[in-house]
XYZ file of N, CA, C and O in Angstrom:
332
model
N 162.688 -15.582 157.781
C 161.610 -16.539 157.773
C 160.923 -16.453 156.419
O 160.558 -15.366 155.977
N 160.755 -17.592 155.755
C 160.016 -17.653 154.491
C 158.687 -18.342 154.744
O 158.638 -19.413 155.333
N 157.599 -17.704 154.309
C 156.268 -18.285 154.438
C 155.585 -18.217 153.084
O 155.407 -17.136 152.521
N 155.229 -19.378 152.545
C 154.499 -19.462 151.293
C 153.126 -20.033 151.554
O 152.984 -21.027 152.262
N 152.091 -19.399 150.983
C 150.710 -19.838 151.209
C 149.965 -19.936 149.894
O 150.139 -19.105 149.012
N 149.107 -20.946 149.812
C 148.219 -21.063 148.660
C 146.970 -20.232 148.902
O 146.408 -20.241 149.999
N 146.523 -19.520 147.881
C 145.345 -18.666 148.019
C 144.063 -19.473 148.205
O 143.093 -18.983 148.765
N 144.042 -20.711 147.727
C 142.845 -21.545 147.797
C 143.032 -22.701 148.771
O 142.475 -23.772 148.594
N 143.805 -22.474 149.805
C 144.121 -23.487 150.814
C 142.919 -23.700 151.732
O 142.484 -22.773 152.409
N 142.375 -24.915 151.751
C 141.247 -25.225 152.623
C 141.693 -25.873 153.934
O 140.883 -26.123 154.814
N 142.991 -26.145 154.080
C 143.504 -26.806 155.277
C 144.054 -25.810 156.302
O 144.199 -26.142 157.470
N 144.376 -24.613 155.866
C 144.973 -23.615 156.748
C 144.114 -22.356 156.733
O 143.638 -21.943 155.675
N 143.926 -21.756 157.871
C 143.115 -20.546 157.974
C 143.703 -19.430 157.115
O 144.908 -19.179 157.148
N 142.847 -18.756 156.372
C 143.263 -17.660 155.500
C 143.956 -16.566 156.317
O 143.444 -16.131 157.349
N 145.109 -16.165 155.885
C 145.910 -15.088 156.490
C 146.412 -15.403 157.898
O 146.838 -14.499 158.617
N 146.380 -16.650 158.301
C 146.875 -17.014 159.641
C 148.355 -16.692 159.776
O 148.803 -16.223 160.829
N 149.138 -16.925 158.727
C 150.572 -16.646 158.790
C 150.834 -15.157 159.009
O 151.683 -14.784 159.825
N 150.102 -14.318 158.285
C 150.280 -12.875 158.424
C 149.956 -12.422 159.849
O 150.679 -11.629 160.444
N 148.856 -12.929 160.393
C 148.451 -12.575 161.755
C 149.521 -13.016 162.754
O 149.901 -12.256 163.652
N 150.017 -14.226 162.605
C 151.030 -14.736 163.533
C 152.347 -13.972 163.436
O 153.023 -13.756 164.446
N 152.725 -13.554 162.233
C 153.949 -12.758 162.063
C 153.782 -11.424 162.784
O 154.692 -10.966 163.482
N 152.619 -10.804 162.631
C 152.379 -9.522 163.320
C 152.371 -9.694 164.833
O 152.923 -8.870 165.557
N 151.739 -10.757 165.293
C 151.687 -11.003 166.747
C 153.073 -11.265 167.317
O 153.364 -10.890 168.450
N 153.918 -11.940 166.557
C 155.266 -12.261 167.029
C 156.179 -11.044 166.989
O 157.291 -11.080 167.500
N 155.715 -9.983 166.352
C 156.490 -8.741 166.227
C 157.848 -8.971 165.581
O 158.869 -8.417 166.007
N 157.843 -9.808 164.553
C 159.076 -10.057 163.801
C 159.382 -8.847 162.925
O 158.462 -8.235 162.376
N 160.637 -8.495 162.780
C 160.978 -7.375 161.895
C 160.567 -7.707 160.455
O 160.891 -8.766 159.940
N 159.835 -6.816 159.826
C 159.321 -7.055 158.474
C 160.422 -7.382 157.465
O 160.210 -8.161 156.556
N 161.582 -6.772 157.626
C 162.672 -7.017 156.674
C 163.262 -8.419 156.807
O 164.036 -8.852 155.963
N 162.882 -9.152 157.854
C 163.389 -10.506 158.074
C 162.362 -11.589 157.715
O 162.591 -12.759 157.937
N 161.216 -11.159 157.178
C 160.141 -12.096 156.841
C 159.764 -11.925 155.376
O 159.567 -10.808 154.907
N 159.677 -13.031 154.657
C 159.232 -13.010 153.265
C 157.928 -13.809 153.187
O 157.923 -15.016 153.387
N 156.821 -13.109 152.949
C 155.506 -13.728 152.792
C 155.147 -13.753 151.315
O 155.204 -12.719 150.648
N 154.776 -14.911 150.812
C 154.394 -15.037 149.404
C 153.108 -15.841 149.302
O 152.896 -16.793 150.052
N 152.256 -15.450 148.344
C 151.006 -16.150 148.092
C 151.021 -16.689 146.661
O 151.529 -16.019 145.749
N 150.435 -17.863 146.485
C 150.448 -18.524 145.182
C 149.029 -18.925 144.788
O 148.232 -19.300 145.649
N 148.701 -18.847 143.481
C 147.359 -19.204 143.015
C 147.168 -20.722 142.986
O 147.104 -21.344 141.928
N 147.101 -21.321 144.165
C 146.978 -22.773 144.297
C 146.394 -23.084 145.674
O 146.081 -22.180 146.442
N 146.278 -24.365 145.975
C 145.751 -24.799 147.259
C 146.846 -25.031 148.275
O 147.906 -24.394 148.235
N 146.612 -25.978 149.173
C 147.535 -26.251 150.274
C 148.904 -26.721 149.780
O 149.927 -26.363 150.341
N 148.926 -27.524 148.729
C 150.195 -28.027 148.172
C 150.513 -27.245 146.893
O 150.395 -27.750 145.793
N 150.943 -26.000 147.063
C 151.149 -25.128 145.908
C 152.253 -25.607 144.984
O 152.307 -25.215 143.831
N 153.113 -26.493 145.453
C 154.206 -27.014 144.630
C 153.704 -28.037 143.611
O 154.448 -28.428 142.717
N 152.449 -28.467 143.683
C 151.890 -29.423 142.723
C 151.433 -28.696 141.454
O 151.521 -29.223 140.359
N 150.963 -27.474 141.596
C 150.526 -26.655 140.473
C 151.748 -26.141 139.723
O 152.663 -25.581 140.336
N 151.789 -26.320 138.402
C 152.970 -25.954 137.611
C 153.400 -24.507 137.758
O 154.563 -24.211 138.026
N 152.465 -23.573 137.573
C 152.788 -22.145 137.659
C 153.225 -21.771 139.077
O 154.222 -21.073 139.275
N 152.487 -22.256 140.057
C 152.817 -21.946 141.452
C 154.147 -22.563 141.856
O 154.928 -21.958 142.595
N 154.412 -23.767 141.370
C 155.675 -24.441 141.678
C 156.866 -23.644 141.157
O 157.864 -23.475 141.853
N 156.749 -23.129 139.945
C 157.829 -22.331 139.362
C 158.045 -21.047 140.156
O 159.188 -20.657 140.437
N 156.958 -20.387 140.533
C 157.074 -19.151 141.324
C 157.640 -19.432 142.714
O 158.457 -18.666 143.224
N 157.194 -20.543 143.317
C 157.711 -20.928 144.631
C 159.214 -21.187 144.565
O 159.977 -20.710 145.413
N 159.650 -21.926 143.543
C 161.081 -22.208 143.380
C 161.874 -20.916 143.204
O 162.937 -20.740 143.807
N 161.358 -20.000 142.402
C 162.032 -18.713 142.179
C 162.114 -17.916 143.488
O 163.163 -17.356 143.817
N 161.024 -17.883 144.238
C 161.015 -17.152 145.506
C 161.959 -17.780 146.529
O 162.642 -17.073 147.276
N 162.001 -19.112 146.581
C 162.909 -19.786 147.515
C 164.373 -19.537 147.160
O 165.207 -19.335 148.035
N 164.685 -19.546 145.851
C 166.063 -19.236 145.429
C 166.458 -17.828 145.869
O 167.558 -17.609 146.373
N 165.563 -16.882 145.658
C 165.844 -15.495 146.043
C 166.014 -15.378 147.558
O 166.914 -14.677 148.030
N 165.182 -16.084 148.300
C 165.267 -16.055 149.764
C 166.590 -16.632 150.247
O 167.277 -16.040 151.076
N 166.976 -17.791 149.718
C 168.233 -18.431 150.131
C 169.430 -17.563 149.744
O 170.361 -17.392 150.525
N 169.393 -16.999 148.541
C 170.497 -16.139 148.096
C 170.629 -14.924 149.010
O 171.736 -14.526 149.373
N 169.504 -14.357 149.392
C 169.520 -13.185 150.274
C 170.060 -13.545 151.661
O 170.858 -12.823 152.236
N 169.628 -14.680 152.195
C 170.050 -15.084 153.541
C 171.490 -15.583 153.582
O 172.163 -15.430 154.595
N 171.946 -16.192 152.494
C 173.285 -16.778 152.468
C 174.372 -15.732 152.270
O 175.523 -15.958 152.627
N 174.014 -14.601 151.718
C 175.009 -13.566 151.432
C 175.406 -12.835 152.716
O 174.565 -12.610 153.583
N 176.675 -12.474 152.824
C 177.082 -11.648 153.964
C 176.297 -10.334 153.944
O 175.841 -9.899 152.897
N 176.134 -9.718 155.091
C 175.332 -8.488 155.175
C 175.770 -7.418 154.183
O 174.950 -6.730 153.604
N 177.070 -7.271 153.955
C 177.544 -6.222 153.052
C 177.241 -6.545 151.592
O 177.244 -5.662 150.750
N 176.920 -7.814 151.278
C 176.581 -8.198 149.904
C 175.086 -8.217 149.638
O 174.666 -8.323 148.512
N 174.274 -8.138 150.674
C 172.828 -8.252 150.501
C 172.307 -7.156 149.590
O 172.693 -6.015 149.686
N 171.418 -7.548 148.715
C 170.867 -6.608 147.746
C 171.560 -6.717 146.402
O 171.022 -6.301 145.385
N 172.764 -7.303 146.366
C 173.452 -7.509 145.089
C 173.057 -8.864 144.532
O 172.872 -9.822 145.267
N 172.901 -8.968 143.221
C 172.551 -10.245 142.613
C 173.778 -11.147 142.583
O 174.866 -10.732 142.188
N 173.604 -12.372 143.011
C 174.676 -13.362 142.992
C 174.275 -14.415 141.960
O 173.500 -15.321 142.266
N 174.756 -14.303 140.704
C 174.295 -15.179 139.624
C 174.414 -16.666 139.935
O 173.542 -17.438 139.585
N 175.478 -17.079 140.608
C 175.671 -18.493 140.886
C 174.530 -19.045 141.744
O 174.079 -20.154 141.557
N 174.021 -18.253 142.685
C 172.957 -18.711 143.560
C 171.574 -18.548 142.938
O 170.703 -19.371 143.139
N 171.351 -17.489 142.173
C 170.012 -17.209 141.670
C 169.653 -18.060 140.456
O 168.491 -18.200 140.136
N 170.618 -18.652 139.771
C 170.325 -19.434 138.583
C 170.421 -20.944 138.812
O 170.228 -21.710 137.904
N 170.691 -21.347 140.034
C 170.815 -22.762 140.342
C 169.433 -23.380 140.454
O 168.554 -22.832 141.101
N 169.215 -24.542 139.815
C 167.943 -25.225 139.916
C 167.871 -26.007 141.228
O 168.840 -26.614 141.643
N 166.696 -25.944 141.879
C 166.507 -26.682 143.115
C 166.177 -28.133 142.839
O 166.517 -29.008 143.598
N 165.485 -28.412 141.729
C 165.166 -29.771 141.345
C 164.921 -29.862 139.875
O 164.755 -28.942 139.187
């Protein structure tokens, strides 16, 4: 599960995602929580958008790899542009 949150988000309760992940008792190694210095639409802010794209690439690369490959860098997946 990937969860990205803006630090200055006025539309979503602060730390609601973290609380819900803990309540759901999801294994920590299966959840990626990231915070960005932006509001609700963190992909609009240039710096946050770049960090979000980088984090999403890393998340997809990690999830797409077979279990025995996890943790190894896969250049083809990590350097691909999303947009």
